[in-house]
Coordinates of C-alpha atoms in Angstrom, one line a residue:
Chain A
X162 CA -6.3 40.4 -37.0
X163 CA -3.1 38.5 -36.8
X164 CA -2.4 39.1 -33.5
X165 CA -5.9 37.9 -32.4
X166 CA -5.7 34.7 -34.6
X167 CA -2.1 34.4 -32.8
X168 CA -3.6 34.9 -29.2
X169 CA -6.6 32.4 -30.2
X170 CA -4.1 29.7 -31.3
X171 CA -1.9 30.4 -27.9
X172 CA -5.3 30.1 -25.9
X173 CA -6.2 26.7 -28.1
X174 CA -2.6 25.4 -27.8
X175 CA -3.0 26.5 -23.4
X176 CA -6.4 24.4 -23.5
X177 CA -4.6 21.5 -25.0
X178 CA -1.8 21.3 -22.8
X179 CA -4.1 21.9 -19.8
X180 CA -6.5 19.3 -21.0
X181 CA -3.0 17.0 -20.8
X182 CA -2.4 18.4 -17.3
X183 CA -5.8 17.6 -16.3
X184 CA -6.9 14.6 -14.2
X185 CA -8.4 12.1 -16.2
X186 CA -12.4 11.4 -15.3
X187 CA -13.2 9.4 -12.2
X188 CA -15.0 7.2 -14.8
X189 CA -11.7 6.8 -16.4
X190 CA -9.7 5.7 -13.6
X191 CA -12.2 3.4 -12.8
X192 CA -11.1 1.8 -15.8
X193 CA -7.7 2.2 -15.5
X194 CA -7.8 0.8 -11.7
X195 CA -9.6 -2.5 -13.0
X196 CA -6.9 -3.1 -16.0
X197 CA -4.2 -2.5 -13.5
X198 CA -5.7 -5.0 -11.0
X199 CA -6.2 -7.4 -13.6
X200 CA -2.5 -6.9 -15.1
X201 CA -0.8 -6.8 -11.6
X202 CA -2.0 -10.6 -10.3
X203 CA -1.1 -14.0 -11.6
X204 CA -2.4 -17.7 -10.6
X205 CA -0.9 -19.3 -7.8
X206 CA -1.9 -22.5 -6.7
X207 CA -5.6 -22.7 -5.9
X208 CA -5.7 -18.5 -5.8
X209 CA -6.4 -18.0 -9.7
X210 CA -6.8 -14.4 -11.3
X211 CA -10.6 -15.5 -11.8
X212 CA -10.8 -14.4 -7.9
X213 CA -10.8 -10.5 -9.6
X214 CA -13.9 -11.3 -11.5
X215 CA -16.5 -9.0 -9.3
X216 CA -19.8 -10.0 -8.5
X217 CA -22.3 -7.4 -8.0
X218 CA -21.7 -7.3 -4.2
X219 CA -18.3 -6.8 -4.1
X220 CA -18.3 -4.5 -7.7
X221 CA -20.8 -2.4 -5.4
X222 CA -19.0 -2.1 -2.4
X223 CA -15.5 -1.2 -4.0
X224 CA -16.1 2.3 -3.4
X225 CA -15.2 5.0 -0.4
X226 CA -19.2 5.6 -0.3
X227 CA -21.4 3.3 0.1
X228 CA -23.7 2.2 -3.2
X229 CA -27.1 3.6 -3.6
X230 CA -30.2 2.7 -2.0
X231 CA -31.7 1.0 -5.0
X232 CA -28.3 -1.0 -5.5
X233 CA -27.8 -2.1 -1.9
X234 CA -31.7 -3.3 -2.4
X235 CA -30.9 -5.0 -5.4
X236 CA -27.7 -6.8 -3.7
X237 CA -29.4 -7.8 -0.3
X238 CA -32.4 -9.1 -1.9
X239 CA -30.1 -11.3 -4.7
X240 CA -28.1 -12.3 -1.9
X241 CA -31.5 -13.4 0.2
X242 CA -32.7 -15.4 -2.6
X243 CA -29.6 -17.1 -2.8
X244 CA -29.5 -18.8 0.8
X245 CA -29.7 -22.6 0.9
X246 CA -31.6 -23.6 3.6
X247 CA -30.3 -26.6 5.7
X248 CA -31.6 -30.2 4.1
X249 CA -33.9 -31.6 6.8
X250 CA -34.5 -28.5 8.2
X251 CA -31.9 -29.2 10.8
X252 CA -30.1 -26.1 11.7
X253 CA -28.0 -27.3 14.6
X254 CA -24.9 -29.5 14.7
X255 CA -22.0 -29.9 17.2
X256 CA -20.8 -26.8 19.2
X257 CA -17.5 -28.6 20.2
X258 CA -16.7 -28.7 16.3
X259 CA -18.0 -25.3 15.7
X260 CA -15.8 -24.0 18.5
X261 CA -12.7 -25.8 16.4
X262 CA -13.7 -24.1 13.4
X263 CA -14.2 -20.9 14.9
X264 CA -10.5 -20.8 16.0
X265 CA -9.1 -22.0 12.7
X266 CA -8.1 -19.5 9.8
X267 CA -7.0 -22.0 7.1
X268 CA -8.0 -22.4 3.9
X269 CA -8.5 -20.5 0.4
X270 CA -4.8 -19.2 0.4
X271 CA -2.6 -19.6 -2.7
X272 CA -0.5 -21.7 0.0
X273 CA -3.8 -24.0 0.9
X274 CA -3.6 -27.3 -0.9
X275 CA -7.1 -27.4 -1.6
X276 CA -10.3 -25.5 -2.2
X277 CA -12.5 -28.0 -0.3
X278 CA -14.6 -26.6 2.5
X279 CA -13.9 -29.6 4.7
X280 CA -10.1 -28.5 4.7
X281 CA -11.1 -25.1 6.3
X282 CA -11.8 -22.9 9.1
X283 CA -14.3 -20.3 10.1
X284 CA -11.8 -18.0 11.3
X285 CA -14.3 -16.3 13.4
X286 CA -12.3 -15.0 16.2
X287 CA -10.1 -13.0 14.1
X288 CA -13.0 -10.8 13.7
X289 CA -15.6 -11.4 17.1
X290 CA -15.7 -12.2 20.6
X291 CA -17.6 -15.6 20.7
X292 CA -17.0 -17.5 23.9
X293 CA -15.5 -15.4 26.5
X294 CA -12.9 -17.8 27.8
X295 CA -10.6 -17.0 24.7
X296 CA -9.3 -13.8 25.0
X297 CA -7.4 -13.8 21.8
X298 CA -10.5 -12.1 19.6
X299 CA -10.8 -9.2 17.0
X300 CA -13.1 -6.5 17.1
X301 CA -13.6 -5.9 13.2
X302 CA -17.5 -7.5 13.7
X303 CA -19.4 -7.5 17.2
X304 CA -19.1 -9.6 20.2
X305 CA -21.1 -13.0 19.6
X306 CA -20.9 -13.2 23.4
X307 CA -24.1 -14.9 24.7
X308 CA -25.4 -15.1 21.2
X309 CA -28.6 -17.1 21.7
X310 CA -29.0 -16.3 25.3
X311 CA -29.5 -12.8 24.6
X312 CA -32.1 -13.4 21.9
X313 CA -34.0 -15.6 24.2
X314 CA -33.2 -18.7 22.6
X315 CA -34.2 -21.7 25.1
X316 CA -35.0 -24.4 22.6
X317 CA -33.9 -24.0 18.9
X318 CA -36.9 -26.1 17.5
X319 CA -39.6 -23.8 19.5
X320 CA -41.4 -21.7 17.0
X321 CA -40.7 -18.8 18.8
X322 CA -36.8 -19.1 18.2
X323 CA -37.4 -19.6 14.5
X324 CA -36.9 -16.0 13.2
X325 CA -33.1 -16.0 15.3
X326 CA -32.6 -19.3 14.2
X327 CA -33.3 -18.5 10.1
X328 CA -31.4 -15.0 10.5
X329 CA -28.3 -16.9 12.0
X330 CA -28.1 -19.2 9.5
X331 CA -29.0 -17.1 6.5
X332 CA -26.3 -14.3 7.8
X333 CA -23.7 -17.5 8.3
X334 CA -24.5 -18.1 4.2
X335 CA -24.6 -15.3 2.9
X336 CA -24.3 -11.8 5.1
X337 CA -24.8 -9.7 2.3
X338 CA -28.7 -10.8 2.5
X339 CA -28.9 -8.4 5.5
X340 CA -26.0 -5.6 5.1
X341 CA -24.8 -5.2 1.2
X342 CA -21.6 -4.4 2.1
X343 CA -21.0 -6.3 5.2
X344 CA -17.1 -7.2 6.0
X345 CA -18.3 -10.8 6.7
X346 CA -17.5 -13.8 4.5
X347 CA -20.2 -15.5 2.9
X348 CA -19.2 -18.8 4.2
X349 CA -22.2 -20.8 2.1
X350 CA -22.5 -19.1 -0.6
X351 CA -19.0 -18.6 -1.4
X352 CA -18.2 -22.6 -1.0
X353 CA -15.9 -21.8 2.2
X354 CA -17.7 -23.8 4.4
X355 CA -20.3 -26.5 3.9
X356 CA -23.9 -27.4 5.5
X357 CA -22.1 -29.3 8.5
X358 CA -19.4 -27.1 9.3
X359 CA -22.2 -24.2 9.3
X360 CA -24.8 -26.4 11.6
X361 CA -21.8 -26.8 13.9
X362 CA -21.0 -22.8 14.1
X363 CA -24.9 -22.6 14.5
X364 CA -24.4 -24.7 17.5
X365 CA -21.6 -22.8 19.0
X366 CA -23.7 -19.6 18.7
X367 CA -27.2 -20.9 19.6
X368 CA -26.9 -24.5 21.5
X369 CA -28.4 -23.8 24.9
X370 CA -25.6 -25.9 26.1
X371 CA -22.7 -24.1 24.4
X372 CA -20.4 -22.6 26.6
X373 CA -21.2 -19.1 24.5
X374 CA -24.5 -19.3 26.1
X375 CA -23.5 -19.4 29.8
Chain B
X89 CA 33.3 -18.8 39.1
X90 CA 29.5 -17.3 38.2
X91 CA 29.4 -16.2 34.3
X92 CA 27.9 -12.8 33.5
X93 CA 25.8 -15.2 30.6
X94 CA 24.5 -16.8 33.8
X95 CA 23.3 -13.6 35.2
X96 CA 21.5 -12.6 31.8
X97 CA 19.8 -16.1 31.5
X98 CA 18.6 -15.6 35.1
X99 CA 17.3 -12.2 34.3
X100 CA 15.6 -13.4 31.1
X101 CA 13.9 -16.5 33.1
X102 CA 12.9 -13.8 35.5
X103 CA 11.5 -11.3 33.1
X104 CA 9.6 -14.4 31.2
X105 CA 8.0 -15.4 34.3
X106 CA 6.9 -12.3 35.5
X107 CA 5.4 -11.6 32.1
X108 CA 3.8 -15.1 32.4
X109 CA 2.3 -14.5 35.8
X110 CA 0.9 -11.1 34.5
X111 CA -1.1 -12.6 32.2
X112 CA -2.2 -16.0 34.2
X113 CA -3.7 -13.4 37.0
X114 CA -6.9 -12.2 35.3
X115 CA -7.5 -13.4 31.9
X116 CA -8.5 -9.7 30.7
X117 CA -8.0 -8.7 27.2
X118 CA -6.0 -5.6 28.8
X119 CA -3.1 -7.4 30.4
X120 CA -2.7 -9.6 27.1
X121 CA -2.3 -6.9 25.2
X122 CA -0.4 -5.3 27.7
X123 CA 1.9 -8.2 28.0
X124 CA 2.6 -8.1 24.4
X125 CA 3.3 -4.3 24.3
X126 CA 6.0 -5.1 27.2
X127 CA 7.2 -8.2 25.0
X128 CA 7.8 -6.0 21.9
X129 CA 9.4 -3.1 23.9
X130 CA 12.0 -5.8 25.1
X131 CA 12.5 -6.5 21.2
X132 CA 13.4 -2.8 20.1
X133 CA 17.1 -3.5 21.5
X134 CA 18.9 -5.8 19.3
X135 CA 17.2 -5.2 16.1
X136 CA 18.2 -8.3 13.5
X137 CA 17.2 -5.7 10.7
X138 CA 20.4 -4.0 11.3
X139 CA 22.5 -7.1 9.8
X140 CA 20.5 -6.8 7.0
X141 CA 21.1 -2.8 7.0
X142 CA 24.7 -3.4 6.8
X143 CA 24.5 -6.2 4.3
X144 CA 22.6 -3.6 2.1
X145 CA 25.2 -1.0 2.5
X146 CA 27.9 -2.9 1.3
X147 CA 25.8 -4.5 -1.6
X148 CA 25.3 -0.6 -2.5
X149 CA 28.8 -0.1 -2.7
X150 CA 30.3 -3.4 -4.5
X151 CA 30.6 -4.0 -8.1
X152 CA 28.5 -6.7 -9.1
X153 CA 26.4 -8.2 -11.9
X154 CA 27.9 -8.7 -15.8
X155 CA 28.4 -4.8 -15.9
X156 CA 30.8 -4.8 -12.6
X157 CA 29.4 -1.9 -11.4
X158 CA 28.3 -0.3 -7.8
X159 CA 24.9 1.2 -7.2
X160 CA 26.4 4.2 -6.3
X161 CA 25.2 6.1 -9.3
X162 CA 21.9 4.9 -8.8
X163 CA 19.2 7.6 -8.7
X164 CA 16.5 6.8 -6.2
X165 CA 14.6 10.5 -6.9
X166 CA 16.8 13.0 -5.3
X167 CA 19.9 12.5 -7.6
X168 CA 22.4 9.8 -8.6
X169 CA 23.5 8.5 -5.4
X170 CA 21.8 10.3 -3.2
X171 CA 20.4 8.0 -0.7
X172 CA 18.9 10.0 2.4
X173 CA 15.7 11.0 2.5
X174 CA 15.1 9.0 -0.8
X175 CA 12.6 6.7 1.2
X176 CA 10.3 9.3 2.4
X177 CA 9.7 10.6 -1.1
X178 CA 8.8 7.4 -2.4
X179 CA 6.6 6.0 -4.5
X180 CA 7.5 8.8 -7.2
X181 CA 7.7 9.8 -10.9
X182 CA 11.0 9.0 -12.6
X183 CA 11.7 10.8 -15.9
X184 CA 14.2 8.2 -17.1
X185 CA 11.8 5.0 -17.0
X186 CA 8.6 7.4 -17.3
X187 CA 6.4 5.7 -14.9
X188 CA 5.6 5.9 -10.7
X189 CA 8.1 3.7 -9.0
X190 CA 8.6 2.5 -5.5
X191 CA 11.9 1.5 -4.1
X192 CA 12.0 -2.1 -4.9
X193 CA 10.7 -1.2 -8.5
X194 CA 13.5 1.2 -8.9
X195 CA 16.4 -1.0 -7.5
X196 CA 15.1 -3.5 -10.4
X197 CA 15.8 -0.7 -12.6
X198 CA 19.1 0.4 -11.5
X199 CA 20.4 -3.4 -11.0
X200 CA 19.3 -4.0 -14.6
X201 CA 20.7 -0.6 -16.1
X202 CA 23.7 -0.1 -14.1
X203 CA 24.9 -4.0 -13.2
X204 CA 23.7 -5.6 -15.7
X205 CA 21.0 -8.0 -14.0
X206 CA 18.0 -9.1 -15.6
X207 CA 15.0 -7.2 -13.6
X208 CA 12.2 -9.6 -15.1
X209 CA 14.2 -12.6 -13.7
X210 CA 14.6 -10.9 -10.4
X211 CA 11.2 -10.1 -10.0
X212 CA 10.2 -13.7 -10.4
X213 CA 12.5 -15.1 -7.6
X214 CA 10.9 -15.7 -4.5
X215 CA 11.5 -14.0 -1.5
X216 CA 14.6 -14.7 0.4
X217 CA 16.2 -16.4 -2.6
X218 CA 19.1 -15.3 -4.9
X219 CA 19.1 -11.6 -6.0
X220 CA 15.6 -11.1 -4.3
X221 CA 17.3 -11.3 -1.1
X222 CA 19.7 -8.4 -1.8
X223 CA 16.8 -6.3 -3.1
X224 CA 15.6 -6.8 0.4
X225 CA 18.9 -5.6 2.1
X226 CA 18.9 -3.0 -0.2
X227 CA 15.7 -1.7 0.4
X228 CA 16.3 -2.4 4.2
X229 CA 19.5 0.1 4.3
X230 CA 17.9 2.8 2.1
X231 CA 14.8 2.9 4.1
X232 CA 17.1 3.0 7.5
X233 CA 19.1 6.0 5.9
X234 CA 15.4 8.1 5.9
X235 CA 14.8 6.9 9.9
X236 CA 13.3 9.6 11.9
X237 CA 12.6 11.4 8.7
X238 CA 8.8 12.4 7.5
X239 CA 6.7 10.9 5.2
X240 CA 6.6 13.6 1.8
X241 CA 5.9 12.1 -1.3
X242 CA 5.6 14.3 -4.2
X243 CA 2.4 14.7 -6.1
X244 CA 3.5 17.3 -8.7
X245 CA 3.6 15.1 -11.8
X246 CA 0.1 14.0 -13.1
X247 CA 1.1 10.5 -13.1
X248 CA 2.2 10.7 -9.6
X249 CA -1.8 12.0 -8.8
X250 CA -2.9 9.0 -11.1
X251 CA -1.0 6.6 -9.0
X252 CA -2.9 8.1 -5.9
X253 CA -5.9 7.7 -7.4
X254 CA -5.5 3.9 -9.1
X255 CA -3.8 3.0 -5.4
X256 CA -7.3 4.4 -3.9
X257 CA -9.4 2.0 -5.8
X258 CA -7.0 -0.9 -5.5
X259 CA -7.2 -0.6 -2.0
X260 CA -11.1 -0.2 -1.7
X261 CA -11.2 -3.3 -4.3
X262 CA -13.0 -6.2 -2.9
X263 CA -12.6 -9.6 -4.3
X264 CA -11.7 -13.0 -3.6
X265 CA -13.7 -15.8 -2.4
X266 CA -13.9 -13.9 0.8
X267 CA -14.7 -10.4 -0.6
X268 CA -12.1 -8.6 1.3
X269 CA -10.0 -5.5 0.7
X270 CA -7.5 -3.6 2.2
X271 CA -10.3 -1.5 3.6
X272 CA -12.0 -4.4 4.9
X273 CA -9.3 -4.2 7.7
X274 CA -7.5 -0.9 7.5
X275 CA -10.0 1.5 7.3
X276 CA -11.7 2.1 10.6
X277 CA -10.3 3.3 13.8
X278 CA -9.5 1.1 16.8
X279 CA -9.9 -2.5 14.8
X280 CA -8.0 -5.2 15.5
X281 CA -7.7 -8.8 14.0
X282 CA -7.3 -11.2 17.3
X283 CA -4.9 -9.3 19.2
X284 CA -3.2 -7.4 16.3
X285 CA -4.3 -3.8 15.9
X286 CA -4.7 -2.9 12.5
X287 CA -3.5 0.9 11.4
X288 CA -6.1 2.9 9.5
X289 CA -4.4 3.6 6.4
X290 CA -7.0 5.7 4.5
X291 CA -5.3 8.6 6.6
X292 CA -2.1 9.0 8.5
X293 CA -2.4 6.7 11.2
X294 CA 0.6 7.9 13.3
X295 CA 4.3 8.0 13.4
X296 CA 6.1 4.6 12.9
X297 CA 2.4 3.1 11.8
X298 CA 1.3 1.5 9.2
X299 CA 3.2 2.5 5.9
X300 CA 5.7 4.0 8.5
X301 CA 6.7 1.0 10.1
X302 CA 7.9 -1.3 7.1
X303 CA 10.7 -2.4 6.4
X304 CA 10.6 -4.6 9.6
X305 CA 12.3 -7.9 10.7
X306 CA 9.5 -10.3 11.7
X307 CA 10.6 -12.1 14.8
X308 CA 7.7 -14.7 14.8
X309 CA 9.6 -16.4 11.5
X310 CA 12.8 -14.6 11.9
X311 CA 12.5 -12.6 8.2
X312 CA 13.4 -9.4 6.8
X313 CA 9.9 -8.2 5.2
X314 CA 10.2 -5.6 2.7
X315 CA 7.4 -3.7 1.6
X316 CA 6.5 -5.6 -1.2
X317 CA 6.7 -9.0 0.9
X318 CA 4.2 -6.8 3.4
X319 CA 1.9 -6.3 0.5
X320 CA 2.2 -10.0 -0.7
X321 CA 1.6 -11.4 2.3
X322 CA -1.6 -9.2 2.7
X323 CA -2.8 -10.4 -0.5
X324 CA -2.6 -13.8 0.5
X325 CA -4.4 -13.8 3.6
X326 CA -6.8 -11.5 1.5
X327 CA -7.4 -14.9 -0.6
X328 CA -6.6 -12.9 -3.9
X329 CA -4.4 -14.2 -6.1
X330 CA -0.5 -13.7 -6.3
X331 CA 0.6 -9.9 -6.7
X332 CA 3.2 -9.2 -9.4
X333 CA 6.5 -8.3 -7.2
X334 CA 6.8 -4.4 -7.7
X335 CA 3.7 -4.9 -10.3
X336 CA 1.5 -1.6 -10.8
X337 CA -1.2 -2.5 -8.0
X338 CA 1.7 -2.5 -5.5
X339 CA 3.4 0.4 -6.5
X340 CA -0.2 2.4 -6.6
X341 CA -1.1 1.2 -3.0
X342 CA 2.1 2.5 -2.0
X343 CA 1.4 5.7 -3.5
X344 CA -1.9 5.9 -2.0
X345 CA -0.5 4.8 1.6
X346 CA 2.5 7.2 1.4
X347 CA 0.7 10.1 0.5
X348 CA -2.2 9.4 3.2
X349 CA 1.0 9.4 5.6
X350 CA 2.3 12.4 4.9
X351 CA 4.0 14.0 8.0
X352 CA 4.5 10.4 9.6
X353 CA 7.6 9.6 11.2
X354 CA 9.2 7.0 9.5
X355 CA 11.0 4.1 11.9
X356 CA 12.1 1.8 9.3
X357 CA 13.3 -0.8 9.5
X358 CA 11.4 -1.7 12.1
X359 CA 10.7 -4.9 14.6
X360 CA 7.7 -6.8 14.7
X361 CA 6.6 -9.8 16.6
Chain C
X36 CA 32.4 -17.8 6.4
X37 CA 28.9 -16.7 7.7
X38 CA 27.6 -12.9 7.7
X39 CA 29.7 -10.5 10.0
X40 CA 28.2 -10.0 13.7
X41 CA 27.2 -6.3 14.6
X42 CA 29.1 -5.3 17.7
X43 CA 28.5 -1.9 19.8
X44 CA 30.6 -1.1 22.7
X45 CA 29.8 2.0 24.7
X46 CA 31.0 3.3 27.9
X47 CA 28.8 4.2 30.6
X48 CA 30.6 4.9 33.9
X49 CA 33.1 2.3 34.9
X50 CA 32.2 -0.3 32.5
X51 CA 31.0 -0.9 28.9
X52 CA 27.8 -2.1 27.6
X53 CA 28.4 -4.7 24.7
X54 CA 25.4 -5.3 22.4
X55 CA 26.1 -8.2 19.6
X56 CA 23.7 -9.2 16.9
X57 CA 24.6 -12.6 15.6
X58 CA 23.8 -13.8 12.2
X59 CA 22.5 -16.9 12.4
X60 CA 19.9 -19.9 11.6
X61 CA 19.9 -21.3 15.1
X62 CA 18.2 -24.5 14.0
X63 CA 17.0 -26.5 16.7
X64 CA 16.9 -29.3 14.8
X65 CA 12.7 -30.1 15.9
X66 CA 11.4 -28.6 12.8
X67 CA 10.1 -30.0 9.6
X68 CA 10.5 -29.1 5.8
X69 CA 7.5 -29.1 3.7
X70 CA 8.3 -32.5 2.7
X71 CA 8.1 -33.9 6.4
X72 CA 11.8 -34.1 6.9
X73 CA 13.5 -33.0 9.5
X74 CA 15.8 -30.0 9.3
X75 CA 19.3 -30.7 10.8
X76 CA 20.2 -28.9 14.1
X77 CA 22.5 -26.0 13.2
X78 CA 23.2 -23.6 16.1
X79 CA 25.9 -21.7 18.1
X80 CA 27.3 -23.7 20.7
X81 CA 30.4 -21.4 22.2
X82 CA 30.8 -17.9 22.5
X83 CA 33.8 -16.4 23.7
X84 CA 34.2 -12.4 24.3
X85 CA 37.3 -10.8 24.9
X86 CA 38.5 -7.5 26.1
X87 CA 42.1 -6.3 24.8
X88 CA 42.6 -9.9 24.2
X89 CA 41.6 -11.4 27.6
X90 CA 38.7 -13.9 27.6
X91 CA 36.0 -11.9 30.0
X92 CA 33.0 -14.1 29.2
X93 CA 32.2 -17.5 27.8
X94 CA 28.4 -19.2 27.0
X95 CA 27.2 -22.4 25.8
X96 CA 24.4 -21.9 24.0
X97 CA 21.6 -24.8 22.8
X98 CA 19.0 -24.8 20.6
X99 CA 16.6 -22.7 22.7
X100 CA 18.5 -19.4 21.2
X101 CA 16.6 -18.2 18.5
X102 CA 17.4 -17.1 15.3
X103 CA 19.8 -14.0 14.7
X104 CA 20.6 -14.0 18.2
X105 CA 21.1 -10.6 20.5
X106 CA 23.5 -10.8 23.2
X107 CA 24.1 -8.1 25.8
X108 CA 26.6 -7.7 28.5
X109 CA 28.8 -5.5 30.6
X110 CA 32.3 -5.1 30.7
X111 CA 33.8 -4.1 34.1
X112 CA 36.8 -1.2 33.2
X113 CA 36.5 -1.2 29.9
X114 CA 37.9 2.2 28.5
X115 CA 36.9 4.4 25.0
X116 CA 39.6 3.0 22.6
X117 CA 39.8 -0.4 24.0
X118 CA 39.3 -3.6 21.4
X119 CA 36.0 -6.1 21.9
X120 CA 36.1 -9.5 20.2
X121 CA 33.4 -11.7 19.9
X122 CA 33.8 -15.4 18.5
X123 CA 31.3 -18.0 18.5
X124 CA 31.8 -22.0 17.0
X125 CA 28.5 -23.8 16.3
X126 CA 27.6 -27.6 16.0
X127 CA 29.2 -28.0 12.8
X128 CA 32.2 -26.5 13.7
X129 CA 31.8 -23.4 11.8
X130 CA 33.5 -20.1 13.4
X131 CA 33.2 -16.3 13.3
X132 CA 35.0 -13.7 15.1
X133 CA 34.5 -10.0 14.8
X134 CA 35.8 -6.9 16.6
X135 CA 34.6 -3.7 17.8
X136 CA 36.3 -0.9 19.7
X137 CA 35.0 0.7 22.9
X138 CA 33.7 4.0 22.4

């Protein structure tokens, strides 16, 4: 009897030790990771720790695996609803200004003096080929060479072009509207660029006179 | 009388002209990338990181600080004073501090306990200044002492495995105004930012790439970059807030990348554009 | 005194290849700091290389040479055990001299 009790006690002790050595449950690790992120960063210039507070889109896309279909749909629907369409229905600006914006990666980092969009660039060439004359382009996003031309946009005010024009505006304003975990920043929604700057990028992509559509 | 320096200067000018010519003829991405690869090859001879290695080695042996002691008894995970092979097994768990530490964190521990420096003060000092620049030099020499060795981080301790798991979550954490995570740039094969190829860090990216390429001397700004500085600048470009020097998140990311890089040959200290 | 140079001198046939890494800011005098003030020029102007005490190479540098300069040259007739001395003087009059043995 004593021997059985002793064996049971040993097994119990072993279970406790094994429990200590067993890894924490994934949900616990998730919590620990969040706490670690909050504790490991501090404010610097315009980059404050508030930036680590995740919205649904960020939170849902912070795992190795893609979110569930339901969450994906929710993120995309909320993102679509958040889009602010251009005032006066004017979608296009100046493609020359757009090219300058696409070339500039300035803004929103802790070493930049202000978070005002007017001082920011779109950093588009970091990830995309746009005007083929620019050989220094990234490949994180698809090529945008001949963007308007390939989509048959000859006149942006033509109703036939409306769907493309609106999609492009929407994608620039809030990329997650069309792809929940898109790698592309949400230029309008996160106030990275203002309405006029987005119009200029639209012109770079859709204006038939833009070098992108040669 | 002609000077050898004239010949060297002429040779440099000729190489530069040839490279410019090859860049101009056919503004194709491939020849631009080839030109940059050529430039990188030329940089390999005479890496200024050696100056920092020499400085680091001297600092290791020199009696300094309020306790007037050297760092020669510092335990980097393989026993007091054992430097060779230590870099490729870090971050790892340390019994005396009860936590997982990377090299720079461990240097802070040793500089405080052995030499009497204030670790918190050094952590607050900007890169390139004061004792922080000494930490960089020490890290450069210690990493260089494992040159050619393969990464083999221990995962035997529960805390080491937990550090890996937390590092993985930090790697995929999307935040900031641009929704960037480490994974945004470093999780897909064959991607680049502008013309800078991006190593995939969710697995072993290969010898001398990613985790295996730092510390490194950056020619473009003439600075010696330790792993902590590399991570710091990643976070700046991700538009995140400022990561604390040797904070838990930075160590955990080192665990994640280092374990993934198992078997990769370290080329630190390397030279970068 | 500035940080020491790293000098390697290795025999290859009838000559020795000397490689030198110098620690110097090599400030051009064209850059401005974050306050808009010009950072004063500070660069190595004269470099001398000696083989067993005899001058074998001199160079006049300017602001075009980059930070932490790397210099490589060959010395004919150098043998194992010979002494190579590298000296520099910068525009502020600061100097540095280091030596290495040919191996």
